[in-house]
Amino acid sequence: MSPVSLIGHCRELLESVLSTPRRPADKTISQFFRDRRYLGARDRGFISDVVYSTLRGVLRVRALCAGVLERKSPDREARIQLAAALLSPGNPSHQLSIADIRDGARLTNEQVAEIQQSMETATAKIGAMEEPERSAVEFGLPEWFAFRMLEQFGQEGGRKVMESLNQQAPITLRCNRLKGDRDALRQLLAKQGIPSTPGLYSPDALLLERRMNANAIPEFKEGWFELQDEGSQMLSVLLDPRPNWQVFDACAGAGGKTLHLAAIMKGRGAVVAHDVNNRRLEEIRPRLRRNNAQNVRVMEHRAFLFRREELRGTFNAVVIDAPCSGTGTLRRNPGARLMLEESMVERVAQLQAEILDEYSELVAPNGLLMYATCSLLREENQAQVEEFLRRRNGWELQAINAPQGMLDSDGYFCAIPDRHGTDGFFAAVLKRVR
């Protein structure tokens, strides 16, 4: 496919993402490729690399190219954002010519020249800014979020965290223990020319060196693995449920952690997958069959409300992977930064407190409650747990046996992208002592 045609596909996909910002970008991208099966693996790789790179810099370009973007619409912005990304240093354009970028993005020579000048002077403009605006523009993040990162992690540490959110996330598999161990899966993949390396933290993680179409891999169809970030895998590993336990996964979603818990429990005991969103919960059913997770039961929210009283105090462990801002996954979901609003943090923190109060009631005496998020913000993490312990009697913080460097000074599990190479995750384990 010609460079102009490839850029045209990037422009079309980017316009779709920008016109539906509340829909996760990875879902829009997957649908785009399903509708265009004529695209080969190399073309798909180029298009996804360019679009993800462009999304990481959308807020940056909005600040630096405000004049060109004066009359903003999804179509116009997609063309300008795409050109800005391709004309920036370190872009994934593979030495595309100015003419290719101009024609593929459907811009005039004057527009390309103006965008190019803005990108060439970006470093000087950003260097003259004060914090937190400087970091916000440099790393393409909302200014309020940049302020929080600098406040939480310090000047140097905060900038490192924000810089890491602009890097490409690794492709990580989680081996299904019900099928075999990680080394066996690694050998099976190697025979198909798919090299991998073991993860640093999770005993089930494999890191791939390049993208692949999982649906085309026999081992995926046979349930040997799932795609899951290593930080996410660590939550189930840290809980380490026993095979005879009864576990309630309160916010199961599509079931990634549910499946991992079931495998750690060797297909025994019981894991109840619950979510208030029945549509998301339905996604777990084909995964259960593929993974041979026979110890999982799916419970819709209506059924939970009907049985809530009889379920109180009956589970050895309850897992709350709470709804959150998702700031720890911005490198994997760069489009999410377009929807980040400071007011959202207060709203979601209130929801998290309500969920903690409601589902903690299901924990049996001496049972465990794991509270987790994929957020980097203290309000959703440490502060949420500390407030729960202040308002609820009969709970105490449990020590976590985490890898070195993954516990903060208060003993909470914190996976940080720049330090650990994983998405950002937080977890605390509480024990019901009365």
Coordinates of C-alpha atoms in Angstrom, one line a residue:
M1 CA 0.0 0.0 0.0
S2 CA 1.3 3.5 -0.9
P3 CA 2.4 5.9 1.8
V4 CA -0.4 8.3 0.9
S5 CA -3.0 5.5 1.2
L6 CA -1.6 4.4 4.6
I7 CA -1.8 7.9 5.9
G8 CA -5.3 8.2 4.6
H9 CA -6.3 5.1 6.6
C10 CA -4.7 6.7 9.7
R11 CA -6.6 9.9 9.1
E12 CA -9.9 8.0 8.7
L13 CA -9.3 5.9 11.9
L14 CA -8.2 8.9 13.9
E15 CA -11.3 10.8 12.9
S16 CA -13.4 7.9 14.2
V17 CA -11.6 8.0 17.5
L18 CA -11.9 11.7 18.0
S19 CA -15.6 11.8 17.0
T20 CA -16.4 9.2 19.7
P21 CA -14.1 10.1 22.5
R22 CA -16.0 8.2 25.2
R23 CA -15.6 4.9 23.4
P24 CA -12.2 3.3 24.2
A25 CA -9.8 3.8 21.4
D26 CA -8.7 0.2 21.2
K27 CA -12.3 -0.9 20.5
T28 CA -12.6 1.6 17.7
I29 CA -9.3 0.5 16.3
S30 CA -10.2 -3.2 16.5
Q31 CA -13.5 -2.6 14.7
F32 CA -11.7 -0.5 12.1
F33 CA -9.4 -3.5 11.2
R34 CA -12.3 -6.0 11.3
D35 CA -14.0 -4.0 8.7
R36 CA -10.9 -3.8 6.5
R37 CA -9.5 -7.4 6.4
Y38 CA -7.6 -6.5 3.3
L39 CA -5.0 -4.7 5.4
G40 CA -1.9 -6.9 6.0
A41 CA -0.1 -7.3 9.3
R42 CA 2.5 -4.7 8.4
D43 CA -0.1 -2.1 7.3
R44 CA -2.1 -2.7 10.5
G45 CA 1.0 -2.3 12.6
F46 CA 1.9 1.0 10.9
I47 CA -1.6 2.4 11.2
S48 CA -2.0 1.5 14.8
D49 CA 1.5 2.8 15.7
V50 CA 0.7 6.1 14.0
V51 CA -2.7 6.5 15.5
Y52 CA -1.6 5.6 19.1
S53 CA 1.3 8.0 18.8
T54 CA -1.0 10.7 17.5
L55 CA -3.4 10.2 20.4
R56 CA -0.6 10.6 23.0
G57 CA 0.1 14.0 21.6
V58 CA -3.4 15.4 21.0
L59 CA -3.4 17.7 24.0
R60 CA 0.1 18.8 23.3
V61 CA -0.8 19.7 19.7
R62 CA -3.9 21.5 20.8
A63 CA -1.7 23.8 22.9
L64 CA 1.0 24.3 20.3
C65 CA -1.2 24.6 17.2
A66 CA -4.1 26.5 18.6
G67 CA -4.2 28.9 15.5
V68 CA -4.4 26.1 13.0
L69 CA -7.1 24.3 15.1
E70 CA -9.2 27.5 15.5
R71 CA -12.2 25.9 13.6
K72 CA -12.1 22.5 15.3
S73 CA -14.1 19.5 14.1
P74 CA -13.2 15.8 14.2
D75 CA -12.3 15.8 10.5
R76 CA -10.2 18.9 10.6
E77 CA -8.5 18.0 13.9
A78 CA -7.7 14.5 12.7
R79 CA -5.9 15.9 9.7
I80 CA -3.9 18.4 11.7
Q81 CA -3.2 16.1 14.6
L82 CA -2.0 13.4 12.2
A83 CA 0.3 15.8 10.3
A84 CA 1.7 17.2 13.6
A85 CA 2.5 13.7 14.8
L86 CA 4.2 12.7 11.6
L87 CA 6.2 15.9 11.5
S88 CA 7.4 15.6 15.1
P89 CA 10.9 14.3 16.0
G90 CA 10.8 10.6 16.9
N91 CA 7.6 9.9 14.9
P92 CA 6.8 6.4 13.5
S93 CA 6.6 7.8 9.9
H94 CA 9.5 5.7 8.5
Q95 CA 10.9 8.8 6.7
L96 CA 7.7 9.8 4.9
S97 CA 8.1 12.7 2.6
I98 CA 6.4 16.1 3.2
A99 CA 4.4 15.5 0.1
D100 CA 3.1 12.1 1.3
I101 CA 2.1 13.7 4.7
R102 CA 0.4 16.6 2.9
D103 CA -1.6 14.4 0.5
G104 CA -2.4 11.7 3.0
A105 CA -3.6 14.2 5.6
R106 CA -5.4 16.3 2.9
L107 CA -3.8 19.5 3.9
T108 CA -2.5 22.5 1.9
N109 CA 1.2 23.4 1.6
E110 CA 0.5 26.4 3.8
Q111 CA -1.1 24.3 6.6
V112 CA 1.8 21.8 6.5
A113 CA 4.3 24.6 6.7
E114 CA 2.5 26.2 9.7
I115 CA 2.3 22.9 11.5
Q116 CA 5.9 22.1 10.8
Q117 CA 7.0 25.4 12.2
S118 CA 5.0 24.8 15.4
M119 CA 6.6 21.4 15.9
E120 CA 10.1 22.8 15.2
T121 CA 9.7 25.5 17.8
A122 CA 7.8 23.4 20.4
T123 CA 10.8 22.7 22.6
A124 CA 11.6 26.4 23.0
K125 CA 8.0 27.2 23.7
I126 CA 7.6 24.5 26.3
G127 CA 10.9 25.3 27.9
A128 CA 9.6 28.9 28.6
M129 CA 6.5 27.7 30.4
E130 CA 6.1 27.3 34.2
E131 CA 5.0 24.1 35.9
P132 CA 2.6 22.4 35.8
E133 CA 1.8 23.8 32.4
R134 CA 5.2 22.9 31.1
S135 CA 4.8 19.2 31.9
A136 CA 1.2 19.2 30.8
V137 CA 2.0 20.4 27.3
E138 CA 5.2 18.5 27.0
F139 CA 3.6 15.1 27.9
G140 CA 0.2 15.8 26.4
L141 CA -1.8 15.6 29.7
P142 CA -4.4 17.8 31.4
E143 CA -2.8 20.5 33.6
W144 CA -4.6 19.5 36.7
F145 CA -3.3 15.9 36.3
A146 CA 0.3 17.2 35.8
F147 CA -0.1 19.2 39.0
R148 CA -1.2 16.0 40.9
M149 CA 1.7 14.0 39.6
L150 CA 4.3 16.6 40.5
E151 CA 2.7 16.9 44.0
Q152 CA 2.6 13.2 44.6
F153 CA 6.0 12.1 43.2
G154 CA 8.0 15.3 43.3
Q155 CA 9.4 17.3 40.5
E156 CA 11.8 14.7 39.1
G157 CA 9.6 11.7 39.9
G158 CA 6.4 13.2 38.6
R159 CA 8.0 14.1 35.3
K160 CA 9.3 10.5 35.0
V161 CA 5.8 9.1 35.6
M162 CA 4.3 11.4 33.0
E163 CA 7.0 10.7 30.5
S164 CA 6.3 6.9 30.9
L165 CA 2.7 7.4 30.1
N166 CA 3.8 8.5 26.5
Q167 CA 5.6 5.2 25.9
Q168 CA 4.2 2.2 24.1
A169 CA 2.9 -0.4 26.5
P170 CA 4.4 -3.9 26.2
I171 CA 2.3 -6.8 24.8
T172 CA 1.9 -9.1 27.8
L173 CA 0.3 -12.5 27.9
R174 CA -0.9 -14.4 31.0
C175 CA -0.4 -18.1 30.8
N176 CA -3.5 -20.1 31.9
R177 CA -2.2 -22.5 34.7
L178 CA -5.2 -24.8 34.0
K179 CA -3.5 -25.6 30.6
G180 CA 0.2 -25.7 31.6
D181 CA 3.0 -23.5 32.9
R182 CA 4.7 -20.5 31.4
D183 CA 7.7 -22.3 30.0
A184 CA 5.5 -24.7 28.1
L185 CA 3.6 -21.9 26.6
R186 CA 6.8 -20.1 25.7
Q187 CA 8.0 -23.1 23.8
L188 CA 4.7 -23.5 21.9
L189 CA 4.8 -19.9 20.8
A190 CA 8.5 -20.1 19.8
K191 CA 7.7 -23.0 17.4
Q192 CA 5.4 -20.6 15.6
G193 CA 8.0 -17.9 15.4
I194 CA 6.7 -15.8 18.3
P195 CA 9.6 -15.0 20.6
S196 CA 8.8 -14.0 24.2
T197 CA 10.5 -13.4 27.5
P198 CA 9.3 -14.2 31.0
G199 CA 7.8 -11.3 33.0
L200 CA 9.7 -9.8 35.9
Y201 CA 7.0 -10.0 38.5
S202 CA 4.1 -12.3 37.7
P203 CA 4.9 -16.0 37.4
D204 CA 2.4 -16.3 34.6
A205 CA 3.5 -13.3 32.5
L206 CA 5.2 -13.5 29.1
L207 CA 6.3 -10.4 27.2
L208 CA 6.2 -10.4 23.4
E209 CA 8.7 -8.7 21.2
R210 CA 6.1 -7.7 18.6
R211 CA 2.4 -7.5 18.0
M212 CA 0.4 -10.5 17.0
N213 CA -3.2 -11.3 16.1
A214 CA -4.2 -13.5 19.1
N215 CA -7.3 -14.8 17.3
A216 CA -5.0 -16.4 14.7
I217 CA -2.9 -18.3 17.3
P218 CA -4.1 -21.9 18.0
E219 CA -2.9 -21.7 21.7
F220 CA -5.2 -18.7 22.2
K221 CA -8.2 -20.5 20.8
E222 CA -7.4 -23.5 23.0
G223 CA -7.3 -21.3 26.2
W224 CA -3.5 -21.3 26.8
F225 CA -3.3 -17.6 27.4
E226 CA -5.1 -14.2 27.7
L227 CA -3.8 -10.8 27.0
Q228 CA -3.3 -9.1 30.4
D229 CA -0.8 -6.5 31.7
E230 CA 1.6 -7.8 34.2
G231 CA 0.6 -5.2 36.8
S232 CA -3.0 -6.4 36.5
Q233 CA -1.8 -10.0 36.9
M234 CA -0.1 -9.2 40.1
L235 CA -3.4 -8.4 41.9
S236 CA -4.5 -12.1 41.8
V237 CA -1.0 -13.3 42.5
L238 CA -0.8 -11.1 45.7
L239 CA -4.2 -12.3 46.9
D240 CA -3.0 -15.9 46.3
P241 CA -6.4 -17.6 47.0
R242 CA -6.4 -21.2 48.2
P243 CA -8.1 -23.9 46.1
N244 CA -10.9 -24.4 48.6
W245 CA -11.8 -20.8 48.9
Q246 CA -15.0 -19.0 48.0
V247 CA -14.1 -15.8 46.2
F248 CA -16.4 -12.9 45.1
D249 CA -15.1 -10.7 42.2
A250 CA -17.3 -7.7 42.7
C251 CA -16.3 -5.7 39.6
A252 CA -15.4 -8.5 37.3
G253 CA -16.1 -6.7 34.0
A254 CA -15.1 -9.0 31.2
G255 CA -13.4 -11.4 33.6
G256 CA -9.6 -11.0 33.2
K257 CA -8.9 -11.3 36.9
T258 CA -11.7 -13.8 37.5
L259 CA -10.0 -16.2 35.1
H260 CA -6.7 -15.7 36.8
L261 CA -8.1 -16.3 40.2
A262 CA -9.8 -19.5 39.0
A263 CA -6.5 -20.7 37.5
I264 CA -4.6 -20.0 40.7
M265 CA -7.2 -22.0 42.6
K266 CA -6.5 -24.9 40.3
G267 CA -10.1 -25.0 39.1
R268 CA -11.4 -25.8 42.6
G269 CA -13.4 -23.9 45.1
A270 CA -15.6 -21.2 43.6
V271 CA -15.1 -17.7 42.1
V272 CA -18.3 -15.7 41.6
A273 CA -18.0 -13.1 38.8
H274 CA -20.3 -10.2 39.4
D275 CA -20.7 -6.8 37.8
V276 CA -23.4 -4.1 37.7
N277 CA -22.9 -3.9 33.9
N278 CA -24.5 -7.1 32.5
R279 CA -23.3 -6.4 29.0
R280 CA -19.7 -6.5 30.1
L281 CA -20.3 -9.5 32.2
E282 CA -21.6 -11.4 29.2
E283 CA -18.1 -11.1 27.7
I284 CA -16.8 -13.6 30.3
R285 CA -18.9 -16.6 29.2
P286 CA -17.0 -17.5 26.0
R287 CA -13.7 -16.9 27.9
L288 CA -14.8 -19.3 30.6
R289 CA -15.3 -22.1 28.0
R290 CA -12.0 -21.3 26.3
N291 CA -10.1 -21.3 29.6
N292 CA -11.8 -24.4 31.0
A293 CA -12.6 -22.4 34.2
Q294 CA -15.2 -24.7 35.6
N295 CA -15.1 -23.2 39.1
V296 CA -16.5 -19.8 38.0
R297 CA -20.1 -18.8 38.5
V298 CA -21.5 -15.7 36.9
M299 CA -23.9 -13.6 39.0
E300 CA -25.8 -10.7 37.4
H301 CA -26.4 -7.7 39.6
R302 CA -30.2 -8.4 39.8
A303 CA -29.5 -11.8 41.2
F304 CA -27.0 -10.3 43.7
L305 CA -29.5 -7.8 45.0
F306 CA -32.0 -10.7 45.5
R307 CA -29.5 -12.8 47.4
R308 CA -27.4 -10.1 49.1
E309 CA -28.6 -10.9 52.7
E310 CA -27.8 -14.6 52.5
L311 CA -24.3 -13.8 50.9
R312 CA -23.2 -11.6 53.8
G313 CA -20.1 -12.9 55.6
T314 CA -19.8 -16.0 53.4
F315 CA -16.7 -15.4 51.3
N316 CA -13.1 -16.1 52.1
A317 CA -12.1 -13.2 49.9
V318 CA -13.8 -10.4 48.1
V319 CA -12.0 -8.6 45.2
I320 CA -12.9 -5.0 44.4
D321 CA -11.1 -3.8 41.3
A322 CA -13.0 -0.6 41.5
P323 CA -14.1 1.8 38.8
C324 CA -11.5 4.6 38.6
S325 CA -10.0 7.3 36.5
G326 CA -7.9 4.8 34.7
T327 CA -4.9 7.1 34.8
G328 CA -2.5 4.1 35.3
T329 CA -3.4 2.8 31.8
L330 CA -3.0 6.0 29.8
R331 CA 0.0 4.6 27.8
R332 CA -2.2 1.6 26.8
N333 CA -5.4 3.7 26.3
P334 CA -4.0 7.1 25.1
G335 CA -7.4 8.3 23.9
A336 CA -8.6 8.3 27.5
R337 CA -6.6 11.4 28.3
L338 CA -9.0 13.4 26.2
M339 CA -11.8 12.6 28.6
L340 CA -9.9 13.2 31.9
E341 CA -11.6 15.8 34.0
E342 CA -10.7 16.9 37.5
S343 CA -14.3 16.7 38.6
M344 CA -14.4 13.1 37.6
V345 CA -12.0 12.1 40.4
E346 CA -14.3 13.4 43.1
R347 CA -17.3 11.6 41.5
V348 CA -15.5 8.3 41.1
A349 CA -14.0 8.5 44.6
Q350 CA -17.5 8.7 46.0
L351 CA -18.6 5.7 44.0
Q352 CA -15.5 3.7 45.2
A353 CA -16.4 4.4 48.8
E354 CA -20.0 3.2 48.3
I355 CA -18.7 0.0 46.6
L356 CA -16.3 -0.7 49.4
D357 CA -19.0 -0.3 52.0
E358 CA -21.4 -2.5 50.1
Y359 CA -19.3 -5.5 49.1
S360 CA -17.0 -5.6 52.2
E361 CA -20.1 -7.0 54.0
L362 CA -19.7 -10.2 52.0
V363 CA -16.3 -11.0 53.6
A364 CA -16.4 -13.8 56.3
P365 CA -14.8 -13.4 59.7
N366 CA -11.0 -13.6 59.2
G367 CA -11.6 -13.3 55.5
L368 CA -9.8 -10.9 53.1
L369 CA -10.8 -7.8 51.1
M370 CA -8.7 -6.7 48.2
Y371 CA -9.2 -3.2 47.0
A372 CA -7.5 -2.3 43.8
T373 CA -7.5 0.4 41.0
C374 CA -5.6 1.1 37.8
S375 CA -5.2 4.7 39.0
L376 CA -2.1 6.7 39.9
L377 CA -4.1 9.2 42.1
R378 CA -3.8 9.1 45.8
E379 CA -7.4 10.1 46.3
E380 CA -8.6 6.9 44.7
N381 CA -6.0 4.7 46.3
Q382 CA -4.3 5.2 49.7
A383 CA -6.7 7.9 50.8
Q384 CA -9.7 5.7 49.9
V385 CA -8.4 2.8 52.0
E386 CA -7.5 5.0 55.0
E387 CA -10.9 6.6 55.0
F388 CA -12.6 3.1 54.9
L389 CA -10.5 2.0 57.9
R390 CA -11.5 5.2 59.8
R391 CA -15.3 4.8 59.2
R392 CA -15.5 1.0 59.5
N393 CA -14.6 -1.0 62.6
G394 CA -13.3 -4.5 62.6
W395 CA -10.8 -4.3 59.7
E396 CA -7.0 -4.2 59.7
L397 CA -4.4 -3.7 56.9
Q398 CA -2.7 -7.0 55.9
A399 CA 1.0 -7.2 55.0
I400 CA 1.5 -7.9 51.2
N401 CA 4.2 -10.2 50.0
A402 CA 5.1 -8.2 46.9
P403 CA 8.3 -8.1 44.9
Q404 CA 10.9 -5.7 46.1
G405 CA 10.3 -2.1 45.1
M406 CA 6.5 -2.6 44.6
L407 CA 5.4 -1.5 48.1
D408 CA 5.2 2.1 49.2
S409 CA 6.2 3.4 52.6
D410 CA 2.8 2.5 54.1
G411 CA 2.9 -1.1 52.8
Y412 CA 0.5 -0.6 49.8
F413 CA 1.1 -2.3 46.5
C414 CA 2.0 0.3 43.8
A415 CA 3.0 -0.7 40.3
I416 CA 4.3 2.5 38.6
P417 CA 4.9 2.5 34.8
D418 CA 8.3 4.3 34.9
R419 CA 9.6 2.0 37.7
H420 CA 8.2 -1.4 36.8
G421 CA 7.3 -1.2 33.1
T422 CA 3.7 -2.2 33.9
D423 CA 0.6 -0.2 33.8
G424 CA -0.1 1.7 37.0
F425 CA -1.9 -0.3 39.6
F426 CA -2.7 0.0 43.3
A427 CA -3.8 -2.7 45.8
A428 CA -4.4 -3.1 49.5
V429 CA -5.5 -6.2 51.3
L430 CA -7.6 -5.9 54.5
K431 CA -8.6 -8.6 57.0
R432 CA -11.9 -8.7 58.7
V433 CA -10.9 -9.2 62.4
R434 CA -14.4 -8.8 63.9

